[in-house]
Short mmCIF file of C-alpha atoms in Angstrom, two decimals:
data_model
loop_
_atom_site.label_atom_id
_atom_site.label_comp_id
_atom_site.label_asym_id
_atom_site.label_seq_id
_atom_site.Cartn_x
_atom_site.Cartn_y
_atom_site.Cartn_z
CA MET Q 1 79.42 105.94 96.30
CA ALA Q 2 76.76 106.25 93.46
CA GLU Q 3 77.60 103.79 90.59
CA ALA Q 4 77.37 106.95 88.26
CA ARG Q 5 80.51 108.30 89.79
CA LEU Q 6 82.49 105.38 88.73
CA ASP Q 7 80.64 104.99 85.68
CA SER Q 8 81.88 108.56 84.74
CA TRP Q 9 85.39 107.02 84.49
CA ILE Q 10 84.78 103.37 83.07
CA ALA Q 11 81.29 102.78 82.67
CA ALA Q 12 81.61 99.17 80.73
CA PRO Q 13 84.40 97.70 82.21
CA ALA Q 14 85.86 94.24 80.91
CA VAL Q 15 87.13 93.16 84.18
CA ARG Q 16 85.32 94.67 87.54
CA ILE Q 17 86.48 93.69 91.19
CA HIS Q 18 84.66 94.99 94.11
CA HIS Q 19 85.76 94.28 98.09
CA GLU Q 20 84.28 95.53 101.08
CA ARG Q 21 84.89 95.30 104.61
CA ALA Q 22 83.13 96.53 107.63
CA ALA Q 23 84.56 97.73 110.70
CA ARG Q 24 83.38 98.64 114.19
CA ALA Q 25 84.66 102.16 113.81
CA ASP Q 26 83.49 105.58 112.59
CA PRO Q 27 84.04 106.52 108.88
CA ASP Q 28 86.92 108.96 109.56
CA ALA Q 29 88.96 106.51 111.75
CA LEU Q 30 88.59 103.76 109.12
CA TRP Q 31 89.75 106.20 106.66
CA GLU Q 32 92.63 107.16 108.46
CA ALA Q 33 93.68 103.64 109.21
CA ALA Q 34 93.38 102.95 105.47
CA SER Q 35 95.54 105.82 104.66
CA ARG Q 36 98.34 104.09 106.60
CA VAL Q 37 98.11 100.64 105.36
CA ARG Q 38 101.41 100.03 104.02
CA LEU Q 39 102.79 97.77 101.05
CA ARG Q 40 104.48 95.58 103.44
CA ASP Q 41 101.40 95.02 105.77
CA THR Q 42 99.83 92.94 102.77
CA ARG Q 43 101.92 90.13 102.11
CA SER Q 44 100.60 88.68 99.25
CA LEU Q 45 99.46 91.65 97.41
CA GLY Q 46 102.42 93.94 98.70
CA ARG Q 47 104.91 91.70 96.96
CA MET Q 48 102.81 91.45 93.86
CA VAL Q 49 102.49 95.24 93.55
CA ARG Q 50 106.32 95.60 94.00
CA TRP Q 51 107.15 93.21 91.55
CA ARG Q 52 104.90 94.82 89.08
CA ILE Q 53 106.11 98.11 89.68
CA PRO Q 54 109.72 97.82 90.56
CA GLY Q 55 111.51 99.95 92.89
CA LEU Q 56 108.68 100.58 95.73
CA GLU Q 57 109.61 100.66 99.13
CA PRO Q 58 107.84 98.19 101.20
CA ALA Q 59 106.99 101.03 103.52
CA LEU Q 60 105.17 103.04 100.98
CA THR Q 61 101.52 103.41 102.02
CA TYR Q 62 98.72 102.36 99.47
CA HIS Q 63 97.40 105.96 99.77
CA ASP Q 64 100.66 107.41 98.60
CA LEU Q 65 101.05 104.73 96.00
CA PHE Q 66 97.78 105.66 94.46
CA ARG Q 67 98.99 109.40 93.91
CA GLY Q 68 101.63 109.00 91.96
CA TYR Q 69 103.41 107.48 88.87
CA PRO Q 70 102.26 105.23 87.28
CA PHE Q 71 99.02 106.55 88.73
CA VAL Q 72 97.26 109.68 88.46
CA VAL Q 73 94.78 110.95 90.75
CA LEU Q 74 91.20 111.36 89.11
CA GLU Q 75 89.13 112.64 92.06
CA GLU Q 76 89.75 113.34 95.58
CA ASP Q 77 87.09 113.84 98.21
CA GLU Q 78 86.65 113.71 101.91
CA ARG Q 79 86.99 109.55 102.51
CA LEU Q 80 87.28 109.03 98.77
CA LEU Q 81 90.24 108.47 96.33
CA LEU Q 82 89.75 107.73 92.63
CA SER Q 83 93.20 107.03 90.80
CA GLY Q 84 93.96 105.77 86.96
CA LEU Q 85 96.53 104.04 85.42
CA VAL Q 86 97.11 102.98 81.68
CA GLY Q 87 99.24 100.71 79.55
CA ARG Q 88 100.02 96.99 78.84
CA ILE Q 89 99.26 95.48 82.31
CA TRP Q 90 100.21 91.91 81.14
CA THR Q 91 103.44 92.49 79.98
CA LEU Q 92 106.48 91.84 82.50
CA ALA Q 93 108.06 95.56 81.25
CA ARG Q 94 107.00 98.42 83.24
CA ASP Q 95 104.94 99.97 80.60
CA TYR Q 96 102.60 102.39 82.08
CA PRO Q 97 102.56 105.76 80.18
CA ARG Q 98 102.85 108.87 82.34
CA LEU Q 99 99.60 111.02 82.70
CA ASP Q 100 99.70 114.44 83.58
CA ASN Q 101 95.74 114.98 84.55
CA PRO Q 102 92.51 113.52 84.99
CA ASP Q 103 91.77 114.40 81.29
CA ALA Q 104 94.60 112.59 79.88
CA PHE Q 105 93.22 109.41 81.49
CA ILE Q 106 89.88 109.94 79.80
CA ALA Q 107 91.46 110.72 76.34
CA TRP Q 108 93.50 107.81 76.54
CA ASP Q 109 93.40 105.60 73.11
CA GLY Q 110 97.09 104.18 72.97
CA ARG Q 111 96.66 100.83 70.69
CA GLY Q 112 96.67 97.66 72.33
CA THR Q 113 96.61 99.13 76.04
CA VAL Q 114 93.98 99.46 78.81
CA ARG Q 115 92.78 101.91 81.22
CA VAL Q 116 92.13 100.89 84.93
CA LEU Q 117 90.31 102.59 87.65
CA LEU Q 118 91.04 102.13 91.16
CA ALA Q 119 88.19 103.38 93.51
CA HIS Q 120 88.54 103.56 97.25
CA TRP Q 121 86.02 104.97 99.51
CA VAL Q 122 84.39 104.69 103.23
CA ARG Q 123 80.54 104.64 103.60
CA GLU Q 124 78.79 104.77 106.92
CA ALA Q 125 77.30 101.49 107.92
CA ALA Q 126 74.42 100.28 110.16
CA ASP Q 127 75.12 100.18 114.10
CA GLY Q 128 77.90 102.82 114.07
CA ARG Q 129 79.98 100.88 111.97
CA ALA Q 130 81.82 102.04 108.66
CA GLU Q 131 82.85 99.88 105.32
CA LEU Q 132 85.38 100.32 103.41
CA VAL Q 133 85.07 99.75 99.83
CA SER Q 134 87.68 99.07 97.13
CA GLU Q 135 86.49 98.77 93.28
CA ALA Q 136 88.77 98.12 90.39
CA ARG Q 137 87.77 98.16 86.47
CA VAL Q 138 89.63 97.43 83.68
CA GLU Q 139 88.62 98.67 80.01
CA PRO Q 140 90.53 97.70 77.13
CA VAL Q 141 91.17 100.62 74.35
CA ASP Q 142 90.96 98.03 71.45
CA ARG Q 143 90.17 94.46 70.45
CA VAL Q 144 93.63 93.53 70.59
CA ALA Q 145 93.94 94.59 74.26
CA ALA Q 146 90.53 92.75 75.02
CA LEU Q 147 92.22 89.25 73.89
CA ARG Q 148 95.27 89.80 75.97
CA LEU Q 149 93.32 91.24 79.01
CA ARG Q 150 91.01 88.13 78.69
CA ALA Q 151 94.13 85.84 78.80
CA LEU Q 152 95.76 87.63 81.37
CA TRP Q 153 92.44 87.45 83.45
CA SER Q 154 91.73 83.60 83.07
CA VAL Q 155 95.09 83.26 84.99
CA VAL Q 156 94.93 85.84 87.65
CA GLY Q 157 91.55 86.44 88.06
CA PRO Q 158 90.84 83.45 90.33
CA PHE Q 159 93.06 85.05 92.99
CA GLN Q 160 91.86 88.48 93.41
CA ARG Q 161 89.80 87.48 95.97
CA LEU Q 162 92.58 85.95 97.92
CA VAL Q 163 94.85 89.14 97.51
CA GLY Q 164 92.53 92.14 96.88
CA SER Q 165 90.79 92.37 100.33
CA GLU Q 166 94.00 92.26 102.19
CA PRO Q 167 94.42 96.04 102.25
CA LEU Q 168 90.89 96.29 103.61
CA GLU Q 169 91.48 93.52 106.53
CA ALA Q 170 94.63 95.69 107.68
CA ALA Q 171 92.56 99.07 107.65
CA ALA Q 172 89.79 97.28 109.42
CA ARG Q 173 91.67 95.60 112.06
CA ALA Q 174 93.65 98.89 112.53
CA ALA Q 175 90.64 100.78 112.82
CA GLU Q 176 88.83 98.59 115.61
CA ARG Q 177 92.17 98.67 117.64
CA SER Q 178 92.14 102.31 117.73
CA ALA Q 179 88.31 102.65 118.80
CA SER Q 180 88.83 99.81 121.57
CA ARG Q 181 91.11 102.28 123.06
#
């Protein structure tokens, strides 16, 4: 995935999270396994997502989560999904305005809010392996949002490594189990 592709959506994020996980599987098998990971398959992250977006079923896949409200699909291709979200991510209220299309994400400038890009893709790796990559970028719209995001990130940022890789681990394990059959 060229950085330019992500940069076309958010070029200078205040927060950038990047995770990778290699698997002994071909890229299509790893993408298929990733598309089947459910919220309930990721204990910490699944609970956190359901707390932040009430009403989600534990059986919902991340693949489907990123295709519906409060997300909007920005780009989709073979073994690639980019989704966007806007709002006040630091509040306990569900404050995520509905976006109808990718242009609405680009144009978003709501005061005191952020734009969030979630990118997931699979790429070929050496020795017949594939890598599942997940990247999140957060861009504040204004100074107020930047200050709130900084405060939020000081609290939750240290934990992102613990929970952010859970879906990737689950997908890699599933793909490797399928490849060994």
